[in-house]
Coordinates of C-alpha atoms in Angstrom, one line a residue:
Chain A
M1 CA 29.1 -4.6 -33.3
P2 CA 29.3 -1.0 -32.2
R3 CA 30.3 1.4 -34.9
V4 CA 32.9 4.2 -34.3
T5 CA 33.4 7.0 -36.8
Y6 CA 36.9 8.5 -37.0
I7 CA 37.3 11.8 -38.8
E8 CA 40.8 12.5 -40.0
H9 CA 42.2 16.0 -39.6
G10 CA 41.5 16.6 -43.3
G11 CA 37.9 15.6 -42.9
K12 CA 37.9 12.0 -44.3
R13 CA 35.5 9.8 -42.3
H14 CA 36.1 6.1 -41.4
A15 CA 33.2 4.2 -40.0
I16 CA 34.6 1.1 -38.3
E17 CA 33.0 -1.7 -36.4
V18 CA 34.9 -2.2 -33.1
P19 CA 34.3 -5.2 -30.8
V20 CA 32.9 -4.5 -27.4
G21 CA 35.8 -4.4 -24.9
D22 CA 38.4 -3.2 -27.4
S23 CA 39.7 0.4 -27.1
V24 CA 38.9 3.2 -29.6
M25 CA 42.7 3.2 -30.3
R26 CA 42.7 -0.4 -31.3
G27 CA 39.7 0.1 -33.5
A28 CA 41.7 2.6 -35.5
V29 CA 45.1 0.9 -35.5
Y30 CA 43.8 -2.6 -36.5
N31 CA 41.8 -1.1 -39.3
G32 CA 44.4 1.2 -40.8
V33 CA 42.8 4.5 -39.9
P34 CA 45.7 6.9 -40.4
G35 CA 46.5 9.6 -37.7
I36 CA 46.7 7.4 -34.6
D37 CA 50.2 6.3 -33.7
A38 CA 49.8 4.6 -30.3
D39 CA 53.5 4.3 -29.7
C40 CA 53.1 2.8 -26.2
G41 CA 50.6 0.1 -27.3
G42 CA 47.8 1.3 -25.1
E43 CA 49.5 1.9 -21.7
C44 CA 48.4 5.5 -21.4
A45 CA 52.0 6.4 -21.5
C46 CA 52.7 8.3 -24.8
A47 CA 49.7 10.4 -25.8
T48 CA 50.0 9.5 -29.5
C49 CA 46.4 8.3 -29.7
H50 CA 45.0 11.7 -28.9
V51 CA 41.4 12.3 -30.2
Y52 CA 38.7 14.9 -29.8
V53 CA 35.4 13.3 -28.7
D54 CA 32.3 14.7 -30.5
Q55 CA 30.4 16.9 -28.0
A56 CA 27.3 14.8 -28.2
W57 CA 29.2 11.7 -26.9
L58 CA 31.2 13.4 -24.1
A59 CA 28.8 12.3 -21.3
R60 CA 28.9 8.7 -22.4
T61 CA 32.6 8.4 -22.9
G62 CA 33.1 9.7 -19.3
A63 CA 36.0 11.6 -17.9
P64 CA 39.7 10.9 -18.2
G65 CA 41.5 9.2 -15.3
D66 CA 44.4 10.7 -13.4
M67 CA 47.2 9.3 -15.5
E68 CA 45.4 10.2 -18.7
R69 CA 44.9 13.7 -17.5
S70 CA 48.6 13.9 -16.7
M71 CA 49.5 12.8 -20.2
L72 CA 47.0 15.2 -21.8
A73 CA 48.5 18.0 -19.8
C74 CA 51.7 17.5 -21.7
G75 CA 50.1 17.3 -25.2
A76 CA 50.0 19.8 -28.0
D77 CA 46.6 21.4 -28.9
T78 CA 44.6 19.6 -26.2
R79 CA 41.0 20.8 -25.6
P80 CA 38.3 20.1 -23.1
N81 CA 37.0 17.2 -25.2
S82 CA 40.5 15.7 -25.7
R83 CA 40.9 12.0 -24.8
L84 CA 43.5 9.3 -25.3
A85 CA 41.8 6.7 -27.5
C86 CA 43.5 3.8 -25.7
Q87 CA 41.6 4.8 -22.6
I88 CA 38.1 4.7 -24.1
R89 CA 36.7 1.2 -23.9
V90 CA 34.0 0.4 -26.6
T91 CA 30.6 -0.7 -25.2
E92 CA 27.2 -1.1 -26.8
A93 CA 26.3 2.3 -25.4
L94 CA 29.0 3.8 -27.5
D95 CA 27.5 2.5 -30.8
G96 CA 27.7 5.6 -33.1
L97 CA 30.6 7.3 -31.3
V98 CA 32.3 10.0 -33.3
V99 CA 35.9 11.1 -32.7
S100 CA 38.1 13.6 -34.6
L101 CA 41.8 13.4 -35.0
P102 CA 44.3 16.2 -34.4
D103 CA 46.7 17.4 -37.1
G104 CA 49.4 15.1 -35.9
Q105 CA 50.4 13.0 -32.9
H106 CA 53.2 14.1 -30.7
Chain B
M1 CA 76.0 -3.2 -29.1
H2 CA 78.2 -6.2 -29.6
M3 CA 76.0 -9.3 -29.2
L4 CA 78.4 -12.0 -30.6
A5 CA 77.9 -15.2 -28.6
D6 CA 81.6 -15.9 -28.5
H7 CA 82.8 -12.4 -27.4
P8 CA 85.2 -12.8 -24.4
E9 CA 83.4 -10.1 -22.5
R10 CA 80.2 -12.2 -22.7
A11 CA 81.9 -15.1 -20.9
R12 CA 83.1 -12.6 -18.2
A13 CA 79.6 -11.2 -17.8
W14 CA 78.1 -14.7 -17.2
A15 CA 81.0 -15.9 -14.9
M16 CA 80.9 -12.9 -12.6
P17 CA 79.0 -13.2 -9.3
L18 CA 75.7 -11.4 -9.9
A19 CA 76.2 -9.1 -6.9
D20 CA 79.4 -7.7 -8.6
I21 CA 77.6 -6.6 -11.7
D22 CA 77.7 -2.8 -12.0
V23 CA 76.5 -1.6 -15.4
S24 CA 77.2 2.1 -14.7
K25 CA 80.9 1.8 -15.6
G26 CA 81.8 4.1 -18.5
Y27 CA 84.2 1.7 -20.2
L28 CA 81.4 -0.9 -20.7
F29 CA 79.7 1.7 -23.0
E30 CA 83.0 2.9 -24.6
Q31 CA 83.9 -0.6 -25.5
D32 CA 80.3 -1.4 -26.5
V33 CA 80.1 -4.5 -24.3
V34 CA 77.4 -3.5 -21.8
G35 CA 74.8 -5.5 -23.7
F36 CA 76.2 -8.7 -22.3
Y37 CA 75.6 -7.6 -18.8
F38 CA 72.1 -6.4 -19.6
E39 CA 71.4 -9.7 -21.2
R40 CA 72.2 -11.5 -18.0
L41 CA 70.4 -9.1 -15.7
R42 CA 67.2 -9.3 -17.7
L43 CA 67.3 -13.0 -17.3
E44 CA 68.6 -13.5 -13.8
D45 CA 68.0 -10.3 -11.9
P46 CA 65.9 -7.8 -13.8
V47 CA 65.6 -5.4 -10.9
H48 CA 69.2 -5.5 -9.7
R49 CA 70.9 -3.7 -6.8
A50 CA 74.5 -2.7 -7.2
V51 CA 76.9 -0.6 -5.2
S52 CA 78.9 1.7 -7.4
K53 CA 82.1 3.3 -6.1
R54 CA 81.1 6.5 -7.8
Y55 CA 77.3 6.6 -7.3
G56 CA 76.7 4.5 -4.2
P57 CA 73.9 2.0 -4.2
Y58 CA 71.4 2.0 -7.0
W59 CA 68.8 -0.2 -8.7
S60 CA 69.1 -1.2 -12.3
V61 CA 65.8 -1.9 -14.1
T62 CA 66.5 -3.7 -17.3
R63 CA 63.2 -5.2 -18.6
Y64 CA 60.9 -3.2 -20.8
K65 CA 57.8 -3.8 -18.8
D66 CA 59.4 -2.9 -15.5
I67 CA 60.9 0.3 -17.1
M68 CA 57.4 1.2 -18.3
A69 CA 56.1 0.6 -14.7
V70 CA 58.6 3.0 -13.3
D71 CA 58.3 5.6 -16.0
T72 CA 54.5 5.8 -15.8
N73 CA 54.5 6.0 -11.9
H74 CA 55.8 9.5 -11.5
A75 CA 53.9 9.8 -8.2
V76 CA 56.4 7.3 -6.6
F77 CA 59.4 7.7 -8.9
S78 CA 60.4 11.3 -8.8
S79 CA 62.5 13.2 -11.3
E80 CA 63.0 16.2 -9.0
A81 CA 66.6 17.7 -9.2
R82 CA 66.7 18.6 -5.6
I83 CA 66.6 15.0 -4.5
G84 CA 68.7 13.6 -7.3
G85 CA 67.3 14.4 -10.7
I86 CA 67.3 12.2 -13.8
S87 CA 70.8 10.8 -14.2
L88 CA 73.1 8.6 -12.1
A89 CA 75.7 11.4 -12.0
E90 CA 75.0 13.8 -9.3
R91 CA 76.8 17.1 -8.6
P92 CA 76.5 19.4 -5.6
R93 CA 73.3 21.4 -5.4
A94 CA 75.1 24.5 -6.8
E95 CA 76.0 22.6 -10.0
M96 CA 72.6 20.9 -10.6
F97 CA 70.5 23.3 -12.6
P98 CA 66.7 22.7 -12.4
S99 CA 64.8 22.1 -15.6
F100 CA 61.4 20.7 -16.4
I101 CA 62.7 17.2 -17.1
A102 CA 64.0 17.2 -13.5
M103 CA 60.7 18.4 -12.0
D104 CA 57.6 16.7 -10.9
P105 CA 54.0 17.9 -11.6
P106 CA 52.6 20.5 -11.5
R107 CA 55.8 22.6 -12.2
H108 CA 56.9 20.1 -14.8
D109 CA 53.6 20.4 -16.8
E110 CA 53.6 24.2 -16.7
Q111 CA 57.1 24.7 -17.9
R112 CA 57.0 21.9 -20.5
R113 CA 53.9 23.5 -22.0
A114 CA 55.9 26.7 -22.6
V115 CA 58.1 24.9 -25.2
T116 CA 55.6 22.4 -26.6
P117 CA 54.3 24.7 -29.5
M118 CA 57.9 24.5 -31.0
V119 CA 57.6 20.8 -31.6
A120 CA 53.9 20.5 -32.3
P121 CA 52.9 19.0 -35.7
A122 CA 52.0 22.3 -37.4
N123 CA 55.3 23.9 -36.5
L124 CA 57.2 20.9 -37.6
A125 CA 55.6 21.1 -41.0
M126 CA 56.8 24.7 -41.1
L127 CA 60.4 23.7 -40.1
E128 CA 60.7 20.9 -42.6
P129 CA 61.8 22.9 -45.7
T130 CA 64.6 24.6 -43.6
I131 CA 65.8 21.2 -42.3
R132 CA 65.8 19.8 -45.8
A133 CA 67.7 22.8 -47.3
R134 CA 70.4 22.5 -44.6
A135 CA 70.6 18.7 -44.9
C136 CA 71.0 19.1 -48.7
R137 CA 73.8 21.7 -48.3
I138 CA 75.7 19.5 -45.8
L139 CA 75.4 16.4 -48.0
D140 CA 76.4 18.2 -51.2
G141 CA 79.5 19.5 -49.5
L142 CA 80.8 16.0 -48.5
P143 CA 83.9 14.7 -50.3
V144 CA 83.6 11.7 -52.6
G145 CA 86.3 9.1 -52.6
A146 CA 88.1 10.5 -49.5
Q147 CA 87.8 9.5 -45.9
F148 CA 86.2 11.9 -43.5
D149 CA 84.6 12.0 -40.0
W150 CA 80.8 11.4 -40.2
V151 CA 80.3 12.6 -36.7
E152 CA 81.9 16.0 -37.3
R153 CA 80.8 16.7 -40.8
V154 CA 77.2 15.4 -40.7
S155 CA 75.9 14.4 -37.3
V156 CA 77.2 17.4 -35.3
E157 CA 76.8 19.9 -38.1
L158 CA 73.2 19.1 -38.9
T159 CA 71.9 18.9 -35.4
T160 CA 73.8 22.0 -34.4
Q161 CA 72.3 24.0 -37.3
M162 CA 68.9 22.7 -36.3
L163 CA 69.4 23.8 -32.7
A164 CA 70.5 27.3 -33.8
T165 CA 67.3 27.5 -35.8
L166 CA 65.1 26.5 -32.8
F167 CA 66.8 29.1 -30.6
D168 CA 67.1 31.7 -33.3
F169 CA 70.8 31.6 -32.2
P170 CA 73.4 33.6 -34.1
F171 CA 74.3 31.1 -36.8
E172 CA 78.0 31.9 -37.0
D173 CA 78.3 31.1 -33.3
R174 CA 76.4 27.8 -33.5
R175 CA 79.4 25.6 -32.5
L176 CA 79.1 27.1 -29.1
L177 CA 75.9 25.1 -28.7
T178 CA 77.8 21.9 -29.4
W179 CA 80.5 23.0 -26.9
W180 CA 78.0 23.8 -24.2
S181 CA 76.2 20.5 -24.8
D182 CA 79.5 18.6 -24.3
M183 CA 80.2 20.7 -21.2
A184 CA 76.8 19.9 -19.7
T185 CA 77.0 16.1 -20.2
G186 CA 80.7 15.7 -19.8
D187 CA 82.8 15.0 -16.7
P188 CA 86.6 14.9 -15.9
D189 CA 86.5 11.1 -16.0
G190 CA 87.2 11.0 -19.7
N191 CA 83.8 11.7 -21.1
G192 CA 84.3 14.5 -23.6
P193 CA 86.3 17.8 -23.4
V194 CA 85.6 18.6 -19.7
T195 CA 88.9 18.6 -17.9
S196 CA 87.7 19.7 -14.5
W197 CA 84.4 20.5 -12.7
E198 CA 85.5 24.1 -12.4
M199 CA 86.0 24.3 -16.1
R200 CA 82.5 22.8 -16.7
L201 CA 80.9 25.3 -14.3
A202 CA 82.8 28.3 -15.9
E203 CA 81.8 27.3 -19.4
L204 CA 78.2 26.8 -18.4
G205 CA 78.3 30.3 -16.8
K206 CA 79.3 31.7 -20.3
C207 CA 76.4 29.8 -21.8
L208 CA 74.0 31.5 -19.3
A209 CA 75.6 34.9 -20.0
Y210 CA 75.2 34.5 -23.8
F211 CA 71.6 33.4 -23.6
T212 CA 70.7 36.0 -21.0
R213 CA 71.7 38.6 -23.7
L214 CA 69.3 36.9 -26.2
W215 CA 66.6 36.7 -23.5
N216 CA 66.9 40.4 -22.8
E217 CA 66.5 41.2 -26.5
R218 CA 63.5 39.0 -26.9
V219 CA 61.6 39.6 -23.7
N220 CA 61.2 43.2 -24.8
A221 CA 60.2 42.3 -28.4
P222 CA 56.9 40.8 -29.5
P223 CA 56.6 37.0 -29.0
A224 CA 58.3 35.1 -31.8
N225 CA 58.5 31.5 -32.9
D226 CA 61.8 30.5 -31.2
L227 CA 62.4 28.7 -27.9
I228 CA 64.0 31.7 -26.1
S229 CA 61.1 34.0 -27.0
M230 CA 58.7 31.3 -25.9
L231 CA 60.4 30.9 -22.5
A232 CA 60.6 34.7 -22.2
H233 CA 56.9 35.2 -22.8
A234 CA 55.2 32.2 -21.3
P235 CA 53.7 32.9 -17.9
S236 CA 55.1 29.7 -16.4
T237 CA 58.7 30.5 -17.4
R238 CA 59.1 34.3 -17.8
H239 CA 60.0 34.7 -14.1
M240 CA 62.6 31.8 -13.9
S241 CA 65.7 32.3 -11.8
P242 CA 69.0 32.3 -13.7
D243 CA 69.7 28.7 -12.5
E244 CA 66.4 27.6 -13.8
F245 CA 66.9 29.4 -17.1
L246 CA 70.3 27.7 -17.4
G247 CA 68.8 24.3 -16.5
N248 CA 66.1 24.5 -19.2
L249 CA 68.7 25.7 -21.7
I250 CA 70.9 22.7 -21.0
L251 CA 67.9 20.5 -21.3
L252 CA 66.9 21.9 -24.7
I253 CA 70.5 22.0 -25.9
V254 CA 71.3 18.4 -24.9
G255 CA 67.9 17.1 -25.8
G256 CA 68.0 18.7 -29.2
N257 CA 71.6 17.9 -29.9
D258 CA 73.4 14.9 -28.5
T259 CA 70.4 12.6 -29.0
T260 CA 69.8 13.2 -32.7
R261 CA 73.5 13.5 -33.3
N262 CA 74.2 10.0 -32.0
S263 CA 71.1 8.6 -33.8
I264 CA 72.5 10.0 -37.1
S265 CA 75.8 8.3 -36.5
G266 CA 74.4 5.1 -35.0
G267 CA 72.0 4.7 -37.9
L268 CA 74.7 4.7 -40.5
L269 CA 76.8 2.2 -38.5
A270 CA 73.8 -0.1 -38.1
L271 CA 73.1 -0.1 -41.9
N272 CA 76.8 -0.9 -42.5
R273 CA 76.7 -3.7 -40.0
H274 CA 73.5 -5.1 -41.6
P275 CA 74.2 -4.8 -45.3
D276 CA 71.0 -6.8 -46.2
Q277 CA 69.0 -4.0 -44.6
Y278 CA 71.0 -1.3 -46.4
E279 CA 70.2 -3.1 -49.6
K280 CA 66.5 -3.4 -48.8
L281 CA 66.4 0.4 -48.0
R282 CA 68.2 1.3 -51.3
A283 CA 65.7 -0.9 -53.2
N284 CA 62.7 0.8 -51.4
P285 CA 63.4 4.3 -50.1
A286 CA 59.8 4.5 -48.8
L287 CA 61.1 2.3 -45.9
V288 CA 62.7 5.4 -44.4
S289 CA 59.5 5.9 -42.4
S290 CA 60.1 2.6 -40.5
L291 CA 63.9 2.8 -40.7
V292 CA 63.9 6.0 -38.6
P293 CA 62.2 4.6 -35.4
E294 CA 64.3 1.4 -35.8
I295 CA 67.5 3.6 -35.8
I296 CA 66.3 5.3 -32.6
R297 CA 65.5 2.0 -30.9
W298 CA 68.8 0.5 -32.1
Q299 CA 70.9 3.4 -30.9
T300 CA 68.9 4.5 -27.8
P301 CA 70.9 7.7 -27.6
L302 CA 70.2 8.1 -23.9
A303 CA 71.1 4.9 -22.2
H304 CA 69.3 5.6 -19.0
M305 CA 67.1 7.9 -17.0
R306 CA 67.1 7.9 -13.2
R307 CA 64.4 8.4 -10.6
T308 CA 64.3 8.6 -6.9
A309 CA 61.7 6.6 -4.9
L310 CA 59.4 8.8 -2.8
A311 CA 58.0 5.8 -0.9
D312 CA 58.7 2.2 -0.2
V313 CA 57.5 0.2 -3.2
E314 CA 57.8 -3.3 -4.7
L315 CA 59.2 -3.6 -8.2
G316 CA 59.8 -6.9 -9.9
G317 CA 59.7 -8.8 -6.6
K318 CA 62.3 -6.4 -5.0
Q319 CA 61.7 -4.1 -2.2
I320 CA 62.7 -0.5 -3.1
R321 CA 63.0 1.8 -0.2
K322 CA 62.1 5.5 0.0
G323 CA 65.1 7.5 -1.2
D324 CA 66.6 4.7 -3.3
K325 CA 68.1 5.6 -6.7
V326 CA 66.3 3.7 -9.5
V327 CA 67.8 3.6 -13.0
M328 CA 65.8 2.7 -16.0
W329 CA 68.1 1.3 -18.6
Y330 CA 66.3 2.2 -21.9
L331 CA 69.2 0.6 -23.8
S332 CA 68.3 -2.7 -22.2
G333 CA 64.6 -2.3 -22.5
N334 CA 65.0 -1.9 -26.2
R335 CA 66.8 -5.2 -26.4
D336 CA 64.2 -7.1 -24.3
P337 CA 62.9 -10.1 -26.3
E338 CA 59.7 -10.1 -24.2
A339 CA 58.8 -6.8 -25.7
I340 CA 60.5 -6.7 -29.0
E341 CA 60.8 -9.5 -31.5
E342 CA 64.3 -10.4 -32.4
P343 CA 65.6 -7.4 -30.5
D344 CA 69.3 -8.0 -31.5
R345 CA 68.5 -7.7 -35.1
F346 CA 68.3 -4.4 -36.9
I347 CA 65.2 -4.7 -39.1
I348 CA 64.1 -1.6 -41.0
D349 CA 60.6 -2.8 -41.8
R350 CA 59.2 -3.8 -38.5
A351 CA 55.4 -3.9 -38.2
R352 CA 55.3 -1.5 -35.1
P353 CA 58.7 0.2 -35.3
R354 CA 57.7 3.0 -32.8
A355 CA 57.0 0.5 -30.0
H356 CA 60.4 1.2 -28.4
I357 CA 61.3 2.9 -25.2
A358 CA 64.1 5.2 -26.4
F359 CA 62.0 8.3 -25.8
G360 CA 60.8 7.1 -22.4
F361 CA 57.1 6.9 -21.5
G362 CA 54.8 8.8 -19.2
I363 CA 54.8 12.5 -18.6
H364 CA 58.5 13.0 -19.2
R365 CA 58.5 11.3 -22.6
C366 CA 60.7 13.2 -25.0
V367 CA 59.0 16.4 -26.0
G368 CA 61.1 16.5 -29.2
N369 CA 60.4 13.0 -30.4
R370 CA 58.7 13.9 -33.7
L371 CA 61.3 16.6 -34.4
A372 CA 64.0 14.0 -34.0
E373 CA 62.2 11.6 -36.4
L374 CA 61.8 14.5 -38.9
Q375 CA 65.5 15.3 -38.9
L376 CA 66.4 11.7 -39.4
T377 CA 63.8 11.2 -42.1
V378 CA 64.8 14.2 -44.1
L379 CA 68.5 13.2 -43.8
W380 CA 68.0 9.7 -45.0
E381 CA 65.6 10.7 -47.9
E382 CA 68.3 13.1 -49.1
I383 CA 71.2 10.6 -48.6
L384 CA 69.3 8.0 -50.7
K385 CA 68.9 10.5 -53.6
R386 CA 72.6 11.2 -53.6
F387 CA 74.8 8.3 -52.7
P388 CA 74.5 4.6 -53.5
R389 CA 76.5 3.8 -50.4
I390 CA 78.2 5.4 -47.4
E391 CA 80.8 3.0 -46.0
V392 CA 82.0 3.0 -42.4
A393 CA 85.8 2.8 -43.0
G394 CA 87.0 1.8 -39.5
E395 CA 86.0 1.4 -35.9
P396 CA 84.1 4.3 -34.5
T397 CA 85.1 5.9 -31.2
R398 CA 82.3 5.8 -28.6
T399 CA 81.4 8.0 -25.7
R400 CA 82.7 6.9 -22.3
S401 CA 79.3 7.5 -20.7
N402 CA 76.5 5.6 -19.1
F403 CA 74.1 8.4 -20.1
V404 CA 74.9 9.8 -23.6
H405 CA 75.1 6.7 -25.7
G406 CA 77.0 7.8 -28.8
F407 CA 80.1 8.4 -30.8
T408 CA 82.9 10.9 -30.9
A409 CA 84.2 9.9 -34.3
M410 CA 83.3 7.6 -37.2
P411 CA 85.5 7.4 -40.3
V412 CA 83.5 7.0 -43.5
V413 CA 84.0 6.9 -47.2
I414 CA 81.5 7.8 -49.9
P415 CA 82.7 5.8 -52.9
A416 CA 80.5 7.6 -55.5
R417 CA 77.5 9.8 -56.2
I418 CA 74.4 8.5 -57.9
G419 CA 74.4 9.1 -61.7

């Protein structure tokens, strides 16, 4: 199973095996990684699963879609590597993915 | 909301011809019986066309997933003030003040970004000690053993103090904020202290004049950490017209005031009506973290948001036409059993308590949602340290409004302090 590493804002790392087809958001929520709220349940509608994708993985996670870009435009502390974790689908090619969490979801 | 199966209004809601159901009437909210109509609409006509005497024809969207579909499709369902804005109530153009909640992208995004730093996580952490100190002072000043009005002494006072802090507004004048909030959302039809449209407009003019003075002070001073300074210095907002300044002020005043105010009142009422949950909370104060989002779901302090269709579109099997008014009843979505388990029960330890639609979803989702949660969290943490029980001592009085879902008065008694 692909492994995704979540780095909390304070630096704590969680390496989690996430089934292919699940979102990076679900991988965190189902495994109790703190710092991802996902209020809307994965509808790309709340921006409370905001993550920063490690630079080395940006090409493989792809670019955000239109709605995701709209939601990120409203977020606090968004950067060029910001994504909504509910919109990143886990594949074998993402085995080893590293994402960092912001200081809070909002 | 009343959900008693044998309530006489429930029989009326189910006996009425479907076409006659118009959930926009203020008395349905004032008497707390609108839930019966929502229950029927969700089951029999979830995207429902009604013709209101006051508002003309409009669509009521009552299921959670349909509301989500409208809220996340801002390209078709517009919030733009010039074509109708975000609530059923419309006023002539000269009395509709533009603000970013009533704009579409890209202007919405630009103006919203100007105030986002105020409610970003790092700033909330800085605000927390102030919120706590003020909550403590208010609670410590409450009478024990004598009846008082919870709305006035706690809900209004705490949120108004908070708002004064956010604006860096002269503290001794803070009740003006409450007054202007009531002016902005009120109407002469019995909702609040507005007695005529002329009065409303005149009072909002005073609001603009007061804040213009603050703006002028701050625009010439270095940027500071308050909302007026942020608006005065952000490139997207510093050249706003007076109308747009007033519009954004009203948005921030109402958004930061009525909503939390009514959640503070509604939460206390819900705990009183569900004594098993109050008991559970007292036994385990750590449940405040899931209590707070459940209070917000339960109260849903803004009953609806309205959009205007920019194109013909199908929704829930109904054909919406370009120009139609579409009303998302958040209050109904938050009672939809297809989205929320046992929605008519107030349960303070739900597994996913934040999966409610009270803040809306999509690009207009409440910018202050985490600040609202913080205020309620701090308040309940401090209440539990002080008072074994706060008892609602009589029927509360509710707002006669299909928009601001709240209370004007709620008599309570605190029987004793802890210890």
